[in-house]
CSV table of C-alpha atoms in Angstrom, one decimal:
chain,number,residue,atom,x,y,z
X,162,UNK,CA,14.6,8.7,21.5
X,163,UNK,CA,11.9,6.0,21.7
X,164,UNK,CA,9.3,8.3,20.2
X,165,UNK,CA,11.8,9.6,17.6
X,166,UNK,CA,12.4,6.4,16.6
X,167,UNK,CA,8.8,5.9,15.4
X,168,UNK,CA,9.4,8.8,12.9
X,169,UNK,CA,10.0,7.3,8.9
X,170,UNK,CA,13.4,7.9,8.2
X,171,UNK,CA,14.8,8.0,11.5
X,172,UNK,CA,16.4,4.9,13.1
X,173,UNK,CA,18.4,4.3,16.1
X,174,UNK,CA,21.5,6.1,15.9
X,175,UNK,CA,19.8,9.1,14.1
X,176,UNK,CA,17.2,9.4,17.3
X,177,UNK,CA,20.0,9.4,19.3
X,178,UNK,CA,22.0,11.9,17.9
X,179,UNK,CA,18.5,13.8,17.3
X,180,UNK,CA,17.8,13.9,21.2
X,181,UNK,CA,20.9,14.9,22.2
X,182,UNK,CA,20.6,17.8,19.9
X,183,UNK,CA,17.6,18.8,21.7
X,184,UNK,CA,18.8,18.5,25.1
X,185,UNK,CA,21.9,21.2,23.5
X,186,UNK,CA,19.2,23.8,22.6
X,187,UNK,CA,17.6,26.6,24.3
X,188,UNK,CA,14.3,26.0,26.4
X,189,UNK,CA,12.4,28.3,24.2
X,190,UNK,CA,13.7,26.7,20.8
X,191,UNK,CA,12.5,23.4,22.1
X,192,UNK,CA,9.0,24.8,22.9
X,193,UNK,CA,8.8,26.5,19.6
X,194,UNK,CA,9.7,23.1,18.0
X,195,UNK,CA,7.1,20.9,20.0
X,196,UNK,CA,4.3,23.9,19.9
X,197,UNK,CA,4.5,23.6,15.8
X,198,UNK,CA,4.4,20.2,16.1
X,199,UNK,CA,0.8,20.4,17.8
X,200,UNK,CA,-0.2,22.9,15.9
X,201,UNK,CA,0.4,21.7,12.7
X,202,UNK,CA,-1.1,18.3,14.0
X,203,UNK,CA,-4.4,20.1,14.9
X,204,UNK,CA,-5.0,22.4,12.3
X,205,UNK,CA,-3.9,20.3,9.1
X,206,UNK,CA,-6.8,18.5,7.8
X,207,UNK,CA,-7.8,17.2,4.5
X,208,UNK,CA,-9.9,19.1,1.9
X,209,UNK,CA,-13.6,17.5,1.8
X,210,UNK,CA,-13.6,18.1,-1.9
X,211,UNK,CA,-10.2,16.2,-3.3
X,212,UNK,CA,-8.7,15.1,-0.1
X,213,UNK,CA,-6.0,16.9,-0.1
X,214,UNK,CA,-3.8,18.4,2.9
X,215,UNK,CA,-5.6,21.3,4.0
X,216,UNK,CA,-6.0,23.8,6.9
X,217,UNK,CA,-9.3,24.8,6.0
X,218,UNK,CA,-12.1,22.2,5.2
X,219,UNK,CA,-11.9,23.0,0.8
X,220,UNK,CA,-8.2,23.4,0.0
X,221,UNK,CA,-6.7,26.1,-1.7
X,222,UNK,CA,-6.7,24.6,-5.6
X,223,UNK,CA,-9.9,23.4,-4.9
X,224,UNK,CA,-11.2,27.1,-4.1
X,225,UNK,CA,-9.0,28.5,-6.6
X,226,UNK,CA,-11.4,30.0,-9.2
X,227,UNK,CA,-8.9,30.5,-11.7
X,228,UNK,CA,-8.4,26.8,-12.0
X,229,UNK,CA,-10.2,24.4,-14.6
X,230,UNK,CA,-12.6,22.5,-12.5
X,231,UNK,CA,-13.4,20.3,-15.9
X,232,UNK,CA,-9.8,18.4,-15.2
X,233,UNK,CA,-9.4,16.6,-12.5
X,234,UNK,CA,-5.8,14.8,-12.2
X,235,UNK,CA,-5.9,11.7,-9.7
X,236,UNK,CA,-2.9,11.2,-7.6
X,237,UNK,CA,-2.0,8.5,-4.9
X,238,UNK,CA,-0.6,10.7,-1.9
X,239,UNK,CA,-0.6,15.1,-1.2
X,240,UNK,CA,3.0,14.4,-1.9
X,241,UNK,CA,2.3,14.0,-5.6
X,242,UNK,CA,-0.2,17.0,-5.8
X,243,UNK,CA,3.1,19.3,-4.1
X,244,UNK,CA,4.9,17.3,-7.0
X,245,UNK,CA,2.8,18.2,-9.8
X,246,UNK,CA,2.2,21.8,-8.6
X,247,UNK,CA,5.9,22.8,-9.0
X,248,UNK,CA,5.9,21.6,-12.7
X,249,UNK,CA,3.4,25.2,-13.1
X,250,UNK,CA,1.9,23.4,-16.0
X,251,UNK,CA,-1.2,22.0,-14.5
X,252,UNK,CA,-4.1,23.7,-14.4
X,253,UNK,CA,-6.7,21.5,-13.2
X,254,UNK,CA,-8.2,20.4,-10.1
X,255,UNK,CA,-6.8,17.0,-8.2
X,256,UNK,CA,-8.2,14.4,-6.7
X,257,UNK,CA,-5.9,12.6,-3.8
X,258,UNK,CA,-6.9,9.0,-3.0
X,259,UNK,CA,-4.7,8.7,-0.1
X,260,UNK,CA,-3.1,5.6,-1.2
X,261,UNK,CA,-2.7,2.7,-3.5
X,262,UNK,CA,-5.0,-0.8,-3.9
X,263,UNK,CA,-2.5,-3.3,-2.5
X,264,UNK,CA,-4.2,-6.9,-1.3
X,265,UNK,CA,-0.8,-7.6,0.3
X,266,UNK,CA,-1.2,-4.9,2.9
X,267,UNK,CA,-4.5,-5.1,3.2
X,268,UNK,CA,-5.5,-2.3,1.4
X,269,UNK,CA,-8.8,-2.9,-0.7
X,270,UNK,CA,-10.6,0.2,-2.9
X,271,UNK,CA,-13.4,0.8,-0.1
X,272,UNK,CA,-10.3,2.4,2.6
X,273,UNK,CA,-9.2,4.8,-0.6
X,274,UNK,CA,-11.4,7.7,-1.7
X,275,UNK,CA,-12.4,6.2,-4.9
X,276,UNK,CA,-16.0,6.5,-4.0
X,277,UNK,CA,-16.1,10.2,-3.5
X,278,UNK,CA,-13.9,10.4,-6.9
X,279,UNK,CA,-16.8,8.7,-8.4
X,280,UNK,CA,-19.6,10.6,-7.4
X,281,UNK,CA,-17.5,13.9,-7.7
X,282,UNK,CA,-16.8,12.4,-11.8
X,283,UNK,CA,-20.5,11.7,-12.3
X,284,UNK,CA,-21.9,14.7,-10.2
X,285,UNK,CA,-19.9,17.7,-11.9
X,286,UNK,CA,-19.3,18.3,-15.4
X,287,UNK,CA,-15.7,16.4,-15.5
X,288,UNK,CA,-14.5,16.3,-19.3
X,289,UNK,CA,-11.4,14.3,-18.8
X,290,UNK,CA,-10.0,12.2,-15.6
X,291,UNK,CA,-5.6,12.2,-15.7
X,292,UNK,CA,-4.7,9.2,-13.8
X,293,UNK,CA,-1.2,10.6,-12.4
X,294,UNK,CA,0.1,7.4,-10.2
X,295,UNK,CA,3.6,5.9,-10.5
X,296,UNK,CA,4.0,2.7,-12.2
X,297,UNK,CA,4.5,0.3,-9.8
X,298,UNK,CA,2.6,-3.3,-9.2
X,299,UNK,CA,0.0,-1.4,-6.7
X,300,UNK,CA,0.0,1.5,-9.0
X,301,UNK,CA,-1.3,0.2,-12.4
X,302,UNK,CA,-3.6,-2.0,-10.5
X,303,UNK,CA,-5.2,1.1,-9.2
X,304,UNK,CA,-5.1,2.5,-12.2
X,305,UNK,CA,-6.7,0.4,-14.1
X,306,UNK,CA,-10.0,-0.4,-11.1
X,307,UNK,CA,-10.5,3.8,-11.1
X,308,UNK,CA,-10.2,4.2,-15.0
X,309,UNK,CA,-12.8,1.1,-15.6
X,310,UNK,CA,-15.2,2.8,-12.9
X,311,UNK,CA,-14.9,6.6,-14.3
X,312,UNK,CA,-14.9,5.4,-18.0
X,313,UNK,CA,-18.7,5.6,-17.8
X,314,UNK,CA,-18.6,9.3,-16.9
X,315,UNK,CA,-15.9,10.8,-18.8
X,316,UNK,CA,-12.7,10.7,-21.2
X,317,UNK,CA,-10.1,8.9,-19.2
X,318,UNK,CA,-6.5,9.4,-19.7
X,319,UNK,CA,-3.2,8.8,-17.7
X,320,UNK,CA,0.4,10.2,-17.8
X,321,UNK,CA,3.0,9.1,-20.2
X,322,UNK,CA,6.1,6.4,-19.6
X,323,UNK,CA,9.2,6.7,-21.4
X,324,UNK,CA,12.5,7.9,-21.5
X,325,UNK,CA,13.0,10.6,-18.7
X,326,UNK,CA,14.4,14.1,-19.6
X,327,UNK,CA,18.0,14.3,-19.6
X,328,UNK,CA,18.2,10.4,-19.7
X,329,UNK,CA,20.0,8.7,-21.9
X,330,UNK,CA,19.4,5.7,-24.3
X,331,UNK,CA,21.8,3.7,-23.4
X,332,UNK,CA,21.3,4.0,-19.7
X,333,UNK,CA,17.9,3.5,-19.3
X,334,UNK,CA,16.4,0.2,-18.3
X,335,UNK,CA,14.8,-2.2,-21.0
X,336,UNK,CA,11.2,-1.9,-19.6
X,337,UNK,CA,11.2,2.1,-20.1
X,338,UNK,CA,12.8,1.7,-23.3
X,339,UNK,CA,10.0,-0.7,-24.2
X,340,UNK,CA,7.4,1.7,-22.9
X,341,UNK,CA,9.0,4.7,-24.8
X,342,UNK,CA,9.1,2.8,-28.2
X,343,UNK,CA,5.3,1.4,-27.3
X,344,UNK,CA,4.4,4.8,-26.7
X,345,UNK,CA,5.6,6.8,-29.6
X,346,UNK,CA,3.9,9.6,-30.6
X,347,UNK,CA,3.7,11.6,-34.2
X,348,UNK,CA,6.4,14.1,-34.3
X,349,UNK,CA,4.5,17.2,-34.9
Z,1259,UNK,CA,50.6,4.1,-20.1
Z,1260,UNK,CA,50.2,7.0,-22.1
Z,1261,UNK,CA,48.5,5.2,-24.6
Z,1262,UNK,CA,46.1,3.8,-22.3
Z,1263,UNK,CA,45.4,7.3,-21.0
Z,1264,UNK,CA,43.9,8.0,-24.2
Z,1265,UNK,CA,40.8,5.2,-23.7
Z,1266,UNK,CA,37.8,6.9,-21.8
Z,1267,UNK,CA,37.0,7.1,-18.5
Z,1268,UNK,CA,41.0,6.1,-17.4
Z,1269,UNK,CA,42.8,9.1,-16.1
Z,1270,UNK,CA,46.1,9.1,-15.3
Z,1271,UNK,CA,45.9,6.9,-12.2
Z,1272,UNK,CA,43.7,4.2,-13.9
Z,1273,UNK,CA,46.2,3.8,-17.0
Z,1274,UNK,CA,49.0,3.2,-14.4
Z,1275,UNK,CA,46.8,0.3,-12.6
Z,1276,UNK,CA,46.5,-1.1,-15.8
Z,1277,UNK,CA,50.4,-0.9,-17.5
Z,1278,UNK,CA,51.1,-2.8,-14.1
Z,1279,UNK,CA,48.7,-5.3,-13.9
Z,1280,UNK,CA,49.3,-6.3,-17.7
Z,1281,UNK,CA,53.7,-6.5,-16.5
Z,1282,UNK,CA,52.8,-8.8,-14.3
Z,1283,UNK,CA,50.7,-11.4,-16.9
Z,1284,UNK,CA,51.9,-13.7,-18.6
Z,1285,UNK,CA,53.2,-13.0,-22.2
Z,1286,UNK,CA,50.5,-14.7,-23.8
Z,1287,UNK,CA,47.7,-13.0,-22.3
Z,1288,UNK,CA,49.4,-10.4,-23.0
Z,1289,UNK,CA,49.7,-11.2,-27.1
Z,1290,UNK,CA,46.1,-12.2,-26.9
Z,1291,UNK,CA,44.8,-9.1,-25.8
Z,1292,UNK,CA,47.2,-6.6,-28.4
Z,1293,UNK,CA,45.6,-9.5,-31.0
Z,1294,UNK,CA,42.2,-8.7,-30.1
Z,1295,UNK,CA,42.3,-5.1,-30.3
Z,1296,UNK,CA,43.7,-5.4,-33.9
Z,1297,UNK,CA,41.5,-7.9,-35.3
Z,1298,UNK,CA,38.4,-6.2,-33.6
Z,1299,UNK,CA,39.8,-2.8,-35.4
Z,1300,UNK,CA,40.3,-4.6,-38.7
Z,1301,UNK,CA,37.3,-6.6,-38.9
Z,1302,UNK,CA,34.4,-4.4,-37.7
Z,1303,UNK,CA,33.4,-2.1,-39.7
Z,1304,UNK,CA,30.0,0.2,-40.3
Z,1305,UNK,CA,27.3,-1.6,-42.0
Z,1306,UNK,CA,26.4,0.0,-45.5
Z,1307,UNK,CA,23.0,-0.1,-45.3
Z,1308,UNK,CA,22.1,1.6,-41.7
Z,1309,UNK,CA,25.6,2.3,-40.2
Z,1310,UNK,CA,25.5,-0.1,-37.3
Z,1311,UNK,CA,28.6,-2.1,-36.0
Z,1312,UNK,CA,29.2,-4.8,-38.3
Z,1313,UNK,CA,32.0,-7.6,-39.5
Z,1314,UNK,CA,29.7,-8.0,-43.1
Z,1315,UNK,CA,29.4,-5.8,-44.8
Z,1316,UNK,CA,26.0,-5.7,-44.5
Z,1317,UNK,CA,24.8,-6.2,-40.7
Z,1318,UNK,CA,22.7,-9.4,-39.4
Z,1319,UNK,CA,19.7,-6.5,-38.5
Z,1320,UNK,CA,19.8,-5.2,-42.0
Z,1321,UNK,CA,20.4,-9.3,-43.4
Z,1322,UNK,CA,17.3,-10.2,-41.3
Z,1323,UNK,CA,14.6,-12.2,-43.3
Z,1324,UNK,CA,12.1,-11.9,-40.3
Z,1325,UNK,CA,12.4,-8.2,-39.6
Z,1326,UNK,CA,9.8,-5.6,-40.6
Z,1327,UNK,CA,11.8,-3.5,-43.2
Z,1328,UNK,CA,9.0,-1.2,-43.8
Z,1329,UNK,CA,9.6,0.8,-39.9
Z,1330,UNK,CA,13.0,2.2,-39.2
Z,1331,UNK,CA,14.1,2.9,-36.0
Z,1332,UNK,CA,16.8,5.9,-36.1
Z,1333,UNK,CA,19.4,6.3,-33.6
Z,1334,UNK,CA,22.4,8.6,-33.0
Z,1335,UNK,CA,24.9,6.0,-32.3
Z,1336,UNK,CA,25.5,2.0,-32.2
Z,1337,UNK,CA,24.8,1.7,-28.4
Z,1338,UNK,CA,21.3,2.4,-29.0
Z,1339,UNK,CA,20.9,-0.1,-31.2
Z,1340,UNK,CA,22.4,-2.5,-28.7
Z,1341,UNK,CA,20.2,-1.1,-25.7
Z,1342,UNK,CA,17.0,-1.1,-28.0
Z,1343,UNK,CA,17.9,-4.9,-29.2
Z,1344,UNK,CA,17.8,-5.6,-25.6
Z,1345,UNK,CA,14.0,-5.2,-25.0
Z,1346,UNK,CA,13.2,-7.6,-27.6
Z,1347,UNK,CA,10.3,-5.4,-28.4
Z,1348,UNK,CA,11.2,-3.9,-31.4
Z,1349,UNK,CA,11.2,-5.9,-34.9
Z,1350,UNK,CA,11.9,-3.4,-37.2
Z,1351,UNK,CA,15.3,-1.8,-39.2
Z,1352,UNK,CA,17.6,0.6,-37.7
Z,1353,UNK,CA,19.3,3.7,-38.8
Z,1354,UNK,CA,22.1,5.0,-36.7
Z,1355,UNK,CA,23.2,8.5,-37.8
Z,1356,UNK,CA,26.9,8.2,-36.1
Z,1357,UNK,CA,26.1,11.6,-33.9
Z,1358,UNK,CA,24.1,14.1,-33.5
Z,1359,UNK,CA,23.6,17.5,-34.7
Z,1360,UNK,CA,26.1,19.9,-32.8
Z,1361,UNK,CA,27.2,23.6,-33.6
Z,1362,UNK,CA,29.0,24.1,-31.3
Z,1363,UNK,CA,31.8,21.0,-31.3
Z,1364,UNK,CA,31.3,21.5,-35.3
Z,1365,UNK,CA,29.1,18.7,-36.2
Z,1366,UNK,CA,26.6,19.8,-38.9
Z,1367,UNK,CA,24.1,17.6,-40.6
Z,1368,UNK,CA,26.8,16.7,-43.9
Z,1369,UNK,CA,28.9,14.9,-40.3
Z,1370,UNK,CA,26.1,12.4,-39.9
Z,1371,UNK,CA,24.5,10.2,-42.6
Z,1372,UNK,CA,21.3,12.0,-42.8
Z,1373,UNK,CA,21.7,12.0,-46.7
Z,1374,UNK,CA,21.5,8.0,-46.6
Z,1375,UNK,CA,18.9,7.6,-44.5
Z,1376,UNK,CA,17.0,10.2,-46.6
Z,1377,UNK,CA,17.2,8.0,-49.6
Z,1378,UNK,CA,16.8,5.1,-47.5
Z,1379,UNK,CA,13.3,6.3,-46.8
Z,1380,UNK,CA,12.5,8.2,-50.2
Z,1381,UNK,CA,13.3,5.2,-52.2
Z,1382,UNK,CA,12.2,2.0,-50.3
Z,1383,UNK,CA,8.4,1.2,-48.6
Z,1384,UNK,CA,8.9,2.5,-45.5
Z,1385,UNK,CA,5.7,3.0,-43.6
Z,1386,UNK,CA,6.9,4.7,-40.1
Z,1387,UNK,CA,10.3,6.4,-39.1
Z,1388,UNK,CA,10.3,6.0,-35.6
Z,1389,UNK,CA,12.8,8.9,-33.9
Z,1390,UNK,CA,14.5,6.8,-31.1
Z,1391,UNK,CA,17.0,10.3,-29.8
Z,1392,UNK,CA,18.3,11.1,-26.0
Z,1393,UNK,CA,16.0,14.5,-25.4
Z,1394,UNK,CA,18.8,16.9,-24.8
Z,1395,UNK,CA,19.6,19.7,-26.8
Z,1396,UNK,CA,21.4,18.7,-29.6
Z,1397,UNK,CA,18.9,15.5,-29.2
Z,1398,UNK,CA,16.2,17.8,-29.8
Z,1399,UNK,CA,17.9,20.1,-32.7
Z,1400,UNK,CA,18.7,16.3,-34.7
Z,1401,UNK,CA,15.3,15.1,-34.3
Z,1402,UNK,CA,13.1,18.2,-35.4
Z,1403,UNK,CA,15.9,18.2,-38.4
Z,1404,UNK,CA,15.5,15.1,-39.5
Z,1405,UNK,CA,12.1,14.8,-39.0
Z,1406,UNK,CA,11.2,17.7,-41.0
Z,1407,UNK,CA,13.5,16.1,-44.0
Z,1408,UNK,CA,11.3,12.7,-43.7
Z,1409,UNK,CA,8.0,13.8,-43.6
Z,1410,UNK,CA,7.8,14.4,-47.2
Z,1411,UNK,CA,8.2,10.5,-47.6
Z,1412,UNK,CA,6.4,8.4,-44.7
Z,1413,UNK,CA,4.6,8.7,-41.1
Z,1414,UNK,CA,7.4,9.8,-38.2
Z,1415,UNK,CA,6.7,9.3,-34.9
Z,1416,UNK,CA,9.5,9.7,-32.1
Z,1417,UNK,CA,9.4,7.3,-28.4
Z,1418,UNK,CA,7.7,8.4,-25.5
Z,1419,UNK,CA,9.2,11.1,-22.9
Z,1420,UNK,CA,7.7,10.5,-19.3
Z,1421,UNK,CA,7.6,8.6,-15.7
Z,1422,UNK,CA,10.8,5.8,-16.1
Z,1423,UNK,CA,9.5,2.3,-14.6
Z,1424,UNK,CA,9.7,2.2,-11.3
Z,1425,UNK,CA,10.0,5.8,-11.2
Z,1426,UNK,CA,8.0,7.9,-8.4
Z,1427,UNK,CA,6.4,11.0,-9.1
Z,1428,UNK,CA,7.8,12.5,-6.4
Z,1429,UNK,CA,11.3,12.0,-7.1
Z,1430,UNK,CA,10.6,12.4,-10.6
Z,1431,UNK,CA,12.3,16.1,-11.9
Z,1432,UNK,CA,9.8,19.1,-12.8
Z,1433,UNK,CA,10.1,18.9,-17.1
Z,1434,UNK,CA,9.6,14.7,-16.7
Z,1435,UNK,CA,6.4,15.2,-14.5
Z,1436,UNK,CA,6.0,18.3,-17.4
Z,1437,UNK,CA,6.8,15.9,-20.1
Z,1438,UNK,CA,4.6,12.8,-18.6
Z,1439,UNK,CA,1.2,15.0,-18.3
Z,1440,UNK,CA,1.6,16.7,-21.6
Z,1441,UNK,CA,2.1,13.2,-23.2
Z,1442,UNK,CA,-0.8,11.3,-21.4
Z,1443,UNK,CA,-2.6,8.5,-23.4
Z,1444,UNK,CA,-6.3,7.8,-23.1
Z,1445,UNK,CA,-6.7,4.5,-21.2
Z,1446,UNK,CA,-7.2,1.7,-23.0
């Protein structure tokens, strides 16, 4: 329970309940549960290329030669590459830089991989940079430092804000109103 | 009760809440609400110009001195107008339509005032028709309709479609993540 406890999500009462499920199962399920644990611990790395989760050392998309290697689309966390790949719209390459610049928790540029995104931007022949990162306080600020330092090197764009799909005026909140309207596009 | 039934979002059980909570007020409340509900009925009316809510005959938007009449912001229905007035970003005109376009519950074009608006546009400086619609599919069906009608006569542009504020890209659904990368802005 005490380990359990540590996991995100999980508090208290749900590592309780969650151990005494375990203690209910077979031996062998148990094993199979902690074995994949291990395994998935040991053989899970991160791509040397664009940082993403990878079990060998260049990820899939990053291997992929099917894939435009002149995009690359910048995202805070794997969880947003796994995001962006169910859309089946993006063709590109990524570029993961494991979190978001946040003085409050410590978190300065030099502990993301903005420094590999650089040289990877000025090395290859990148023709634009998407900055893919939600738009939170953390988020625009880290926007804003990569997008000044790959400007140099390449056409720099990020994702839209507006109105979501199947939102509705009337319910959506005044800031993503304001964005939508600010962001208007010609209707083609 | 019955009659309250007929308001939306009361059901049955709702409408009887209310026909017993309104025995048990005093009879002047009582008077001032049934007064209300008339007088709101017989004063407010549709402004002639746009079509908004209004007690003049011509609304306080459309009356405005200090609003840009050459951009008109067109919406399906007054709400908008209220939820767009709310940002405080936008200075322009309005148009609300009453509706949108709807086969299938019999709404066609003649329903809304698309004509008026048309003239509107054709007959006065108006630099930019901004499209301000819900993206669903009679959303969609209005806008490319009436877009098509007022291109002959000034720039149209319709709001942004993307990441809400606040939103995450995770938890964001596959056509908004679509939507947000298909709409991405250079970096300014």
């Amino acid at each position: 329970m005490e380990h359990l406890q540590h996991l995100p999500g999980i508090g208290p009462k749900s590592a309780q309940r969650l151990a005494l499920h375990i203690l209910k199962r077979p031996e062998e399920e148990v094993k199979a549960l902690a074995m994949a644990l291990v395994e998935a611990k040991l053989q899970v790395g991160y791509c040397s290329v664009c940082g993403h989760l990878s079990a060998e050392p260049v990820c899939d998309i990053c291997r992929a030669p099917n894939r435009d290697s002149k995009t690359i689309c910048i995202v805070a966390d794997s969880r947003d590459v796994i995001a962006l790949e169910k859309t089946r719209e993006y063709r590109g390459k990524y570029h993961v830089l494991g979190g978001l610049i946040s003085p409050i928790d410590g978190i300065g540029p030099e502990q993301l991989s903005i420094q590999q995104l650089v040289r990877r931007v000025s090395q290859q022949k990148v023709e634009e940079a998407i900055l893919a990162i939600s738009p939170s306080v953390e988020g625009e600020t880290t926007t804003l430092y990569v997008g000044h330092l790959l400007k140099p090197f390449t056409r720099v764009t990020r994702i839209a804000f507006g109105l979501p799909m199947g939102g509705d005026l009337e319910y959506a909140d005044e800031v993503t109103l304001a964005r939508a309207l600010e962001g208007r596009r010609d209707l083609e």
